[in-house]
Amino acid sequence: MNQDCQSIVESVINKYHSKSDHLIQILIDIQAQLTYISNETKALVAKSLNIEENHISSVVEFYSLLYNKPVGQYRLLFANNITDQMLGNQALANQLTKRLKIQSNKLSKDGTVSVDFTSCTGLCDQGPALLVNNLAIPKLTSELVDKIADNIENKIPLEKWDQAWFSIEDNIQKKDHLLSSDFKLGDALKSAIKIGRDNFLANVKTSKLRGRGGAGFLASIKQASCIETGDGKKVVICNADEGEPGTFKDRVLLTSYPERVVEGMLLVAYTIKASIGFIYLRGEYTHLRKPLLNLLEQMRKDNLLGKSILGVNDFNFDIEIHMGAGAYICGEETALIESLEGKPGKPRIRPPFPVTCGYQNLPTVVNNVETLSLLTLIAINGGDWFKKIGYRNSTGTKILSISGDCETPGIYEYQFGVTIQQILEDCGAKNTIAVQVGGPSGICLAPHEFSRRLAFEDVPSAGAFMVFNNTRHILDVVRNFSGFFAHESCGFCTPCRVGTTLVKNIIEKIYKGSGTKYELSELERIGNVMNEASHCGLGQTAGRVINDTLIKFRPSYERRLATTDFIPSFNLDASLAKSRSFAGREDEPVLDNTF
Ligand SMILES: Cc1cc2nc3c(=O)[nH]c(=O)nc-3n(C[C@H](O)[C@H](O)[C@H](O)COP(=O)(O)O)c2cc1C
Ligand code: SF4
């Protein structure tokens, strides 16, 4: 290993105090300087951290933003969500690879640049987008792609690229209580301290606040369960992985409302007496790391982090930021915890749940960015106030990330109970044939359902709201989502590992016009197996969009079938015909010649 590499590795490992649970952060930092993790780097890291080299290999292979082969000085990844596809990402990627005279997914001959695709980058309201060395460039156009190609050909360092290209808008189109109210850092915590831990928890209970990350679990129950574990060390994690395609509301909260997010963490930490805090930030949001670090530093100065926070003797708490490295599954809370511990993000077997046995086996509360932000409203206004907002048992407001076929995509905050029709009108959607609420793992709604309401009891959503009009084909949407799940399955359990790939292949076959009714019934069957037998939420929900669209958009599938008869698609006689003619055999056809 050359001296430079050695000193880079050593200095990064020192920065993280040689802690092996910081392995992913260590690899991210090393890669930022050396562009990829070579075998020599692995050996040195393994030796320094006293861990197996194999473990490092398994980590590098697991995360899509870590590389074990040279990737070049410029690593370009086009976002490949359905909304990016609708905005022409493929044509722009082709333009770039043609201009640079390289093949997609292959390093250029001079070793400087690679171009490939990645999952959603959380910029669906301003796509098509790409990442260059993990930094996002939204609103790509043909002209911009040409300028990017110029910079790469002229080997202009990334720091010298026009900074305006990297500018990301909040795009807030509709504000309700959370996005419109003024907030001063420390005020919510002071209110909670004033009434004391028990009363604050009682307020959270009264508010009926449910988690906004997807599962809709009551925030008060998580906190109470953690308290019940006793007086030992406890952990609060802010889940800022936001990998569900079509979701970008956490990005906006972390950009323009970060004080609320971090103060929400303080409120949980105060209530459960936690001392350790993490923000798990998705790698695609690398641009938010620095501003968040600055905020945390300021809070330390203001005694809002550190020892005896705001004079409360037994309130000692600090927060670290951990970067994700491109794995959707790490949004699942136990996979996230594994990742925080420096391992591949494979979901744990539950129980035990994180509230009793989470990070380093310590009681841990994991909450979504929006859930934490809402806690500040409850601290300031009280639980009774909060519970009056919303609809039935869905109290409060919900932020939607709206994208797709509408005039004004962006961020919309609604009180629960609003109808889908109202949302479509507000964002200027016309001739809508389908809305995918909650991302690929959510619900696909057809027009006859647009009177349904946004609510945990009716149409729940972690935040994504993708609109498709009558110029779209539902199979394009399903094809994109099935590719996403097959790519993101962590491979831990068979129903999901095999099921997502089978679904992807069958959809591909139908898409290309060679499917039959047999394939449709197979899709249903595999979807049900995945739902019933998968280990975690990814596999359990991966078939949902298939089953939904097979019911609601069946003609769209059937029109693509090679035949509407129920015949399996593999024809043994036809496949053997050539060999038979070579061998000069005239066998009777096999009775049932299809499989
Ligand atoms: C595959 C998968 C991905 C997930 N991704 C996220 C995510 O990006 N952000 C999030 O907050 N929750 C995500 N969740 C839900 C978390 O597991 C967890 O329920 C949530 O962070 C709890 O926070 P809450 O109670 O505030 O909603 C995901 C779950 C699954 C199964
Ligand atoms: S369901 Fe899928 S993502 Fe979840 S553990 Fe199994 S293989 Fe991994």
Coordinates of N, CA and C and ligand atoms in Angstrom, one line a residue, residues 62 328-329 332 335 345-348 485 488-498 500 530 533-542, ligand 2:
F62 N -22.7 -5.1 0.5 CA -24.1 -4.8 0.8 C -24.6 -3.5 0.4
Y328 N -32.1 0.7 0.7 CA -33.5 1.1 1.1 C -33.8 0.3 2.4
I329 N -33.4 -0.9 2.5 CA -33.8 -1.7 3.7 C -33.4 -1.1 5.0
E332 N -35.8 0.3 7.5 CA -36.5 -0.6 8.5 C -35.7 -0.5 9.8
A335 N -32.9 -3.1 10.7 CA -31.8 -3.1 9.8 C -31.0 -1.8 10.0
G345 N -27.1 -4.1 6.6 CA -28.4 -3.8 7.2 C -29.4 -4.9 6.9
K346 N -29.3 -6.0 7.7 CA -30.3 -7.0 7.5 C -31.3 -7.0 8.7
P347 N -32.6 -7.0 8.5 CA -33.5 -6.8 9.6 C -33.4 -7.9 10.7
R348 N -33.5 -7.6 11.9 CA -33.4 -8.6 13.0 C -34.7 -9.3 13.2
F485 N -38.0 -3.5 -6.0 CA -38.0 -4.5 -4.9 C -37.0 -5.6 -5.1
E488 N -33.7 -4.2 -4.1 CA -33.5 -3.8 -2.8 C -33.7 -4.9 -1.7
S489 N -34.2 -6.0 -2.2 CA -34.4 -7.1 -1.2 C -33.0 -7.5 -0.6
C490 N -32.9 -7.6 0.7 CA -31.6 -7.8 1.3 C -31.1 -9.2 1.2
G491 N -32.0 -10.1 0.8 CA -31.6 -11.5 0.5 C -31.6 -12.4 1.7
F492 N -32.0 -11.9 2.9 CA -32.0 -12.7 4.1 C -33.0 -13.8 4.1
C493 N -34.2 -13.6 3.6 CA -35.2 -14.7 3.6 C -35.6 -15.1 2.2
T494 N -36.0 -16.4 2.0 CA -36.2 -16.9 0.7 C -37.5 -16.3 0.0
P495 N -38.6 -16.2 0.7 CA -39.8 -15.7 0.0 C -39.6 -14.4 -0.6
C496 N -38.9 -13.5 0.0 CA -38.6 -12.1 -0.6 C -37.5 -12.2 -1.6
R497 N -36.4 -12.9 -1.3 CA -35.3 -12.9 -2.2 C -35.7 -13.5 -3.5
V498 N -36.4 -14.7 -3.5 CA -36.8 -15.3 -4.7 C -38.0 -14.7 -5.3
T500 N -39.3 -11.6 -5.1 CA -39.2 -10.3 -5.8 C -38.6 -10.5 -7.2
M530 N -45.2 -14.0 -0.6 CA -44.3 -12.9 0.0 C -44.9 -12.2 1.1
A533 N -45.1 -14.9 4.1 CA -43.9 -15.6 4.6 C -42.7 -14.8 4.7
S534 N -42.7 -13.5 4.3 CA -41.5 -12.7 4.4 C -41.1 -12.3 5.8
H535 N -39.9 -12.1 6.0 CA -39.4 -11.8 7.4 C -39.7 -10.3 7.8
C536 N -39.6 -9.4 6.8 CA -39.8 -8.0 7.2 C -40.8 -7.3 6.3
G537 N -41.0 -6.0 6.6 CA -42.0 -5.2 5.9 C -41.7 -5.1 4.4
L538 N -40.5 -5.2 4.0 CA -40.2 -5.0 2.5 C -40.8 -6.2 1.7
G539 N -40.5 -7.4 2.1 CA -41.1 -8.5 1.4 C -42.6 -8.6 1.6
Q540 N -43.1 -8.2 2.8 CA -44.5 -8.3 3.1 C -45.3 -7.4 2.2
T541 N -44.7 -6.3 1.8 CA -45.5 -5.3 1.1 C -45.1 -5.3 -0.4
A542 N -44.1 -6.0 -0.8 CA -43.6 -5.9 -2.2 C -44.6 -6.4 -3.2
Ligands
SF4_2 S1 -38.3 -9.6 3.6 FE1 -36.7 -9.1 2.1 S2 -35.7 -7.3 2.8 FE2 -36.9 -8.2 4.5 S3 -35.4 -9.6 5.5 FE3 -36.5 -10.9 4.0 S4 -35.1 -10.7 2.2 FE4 -34.6 -9.0 3.6

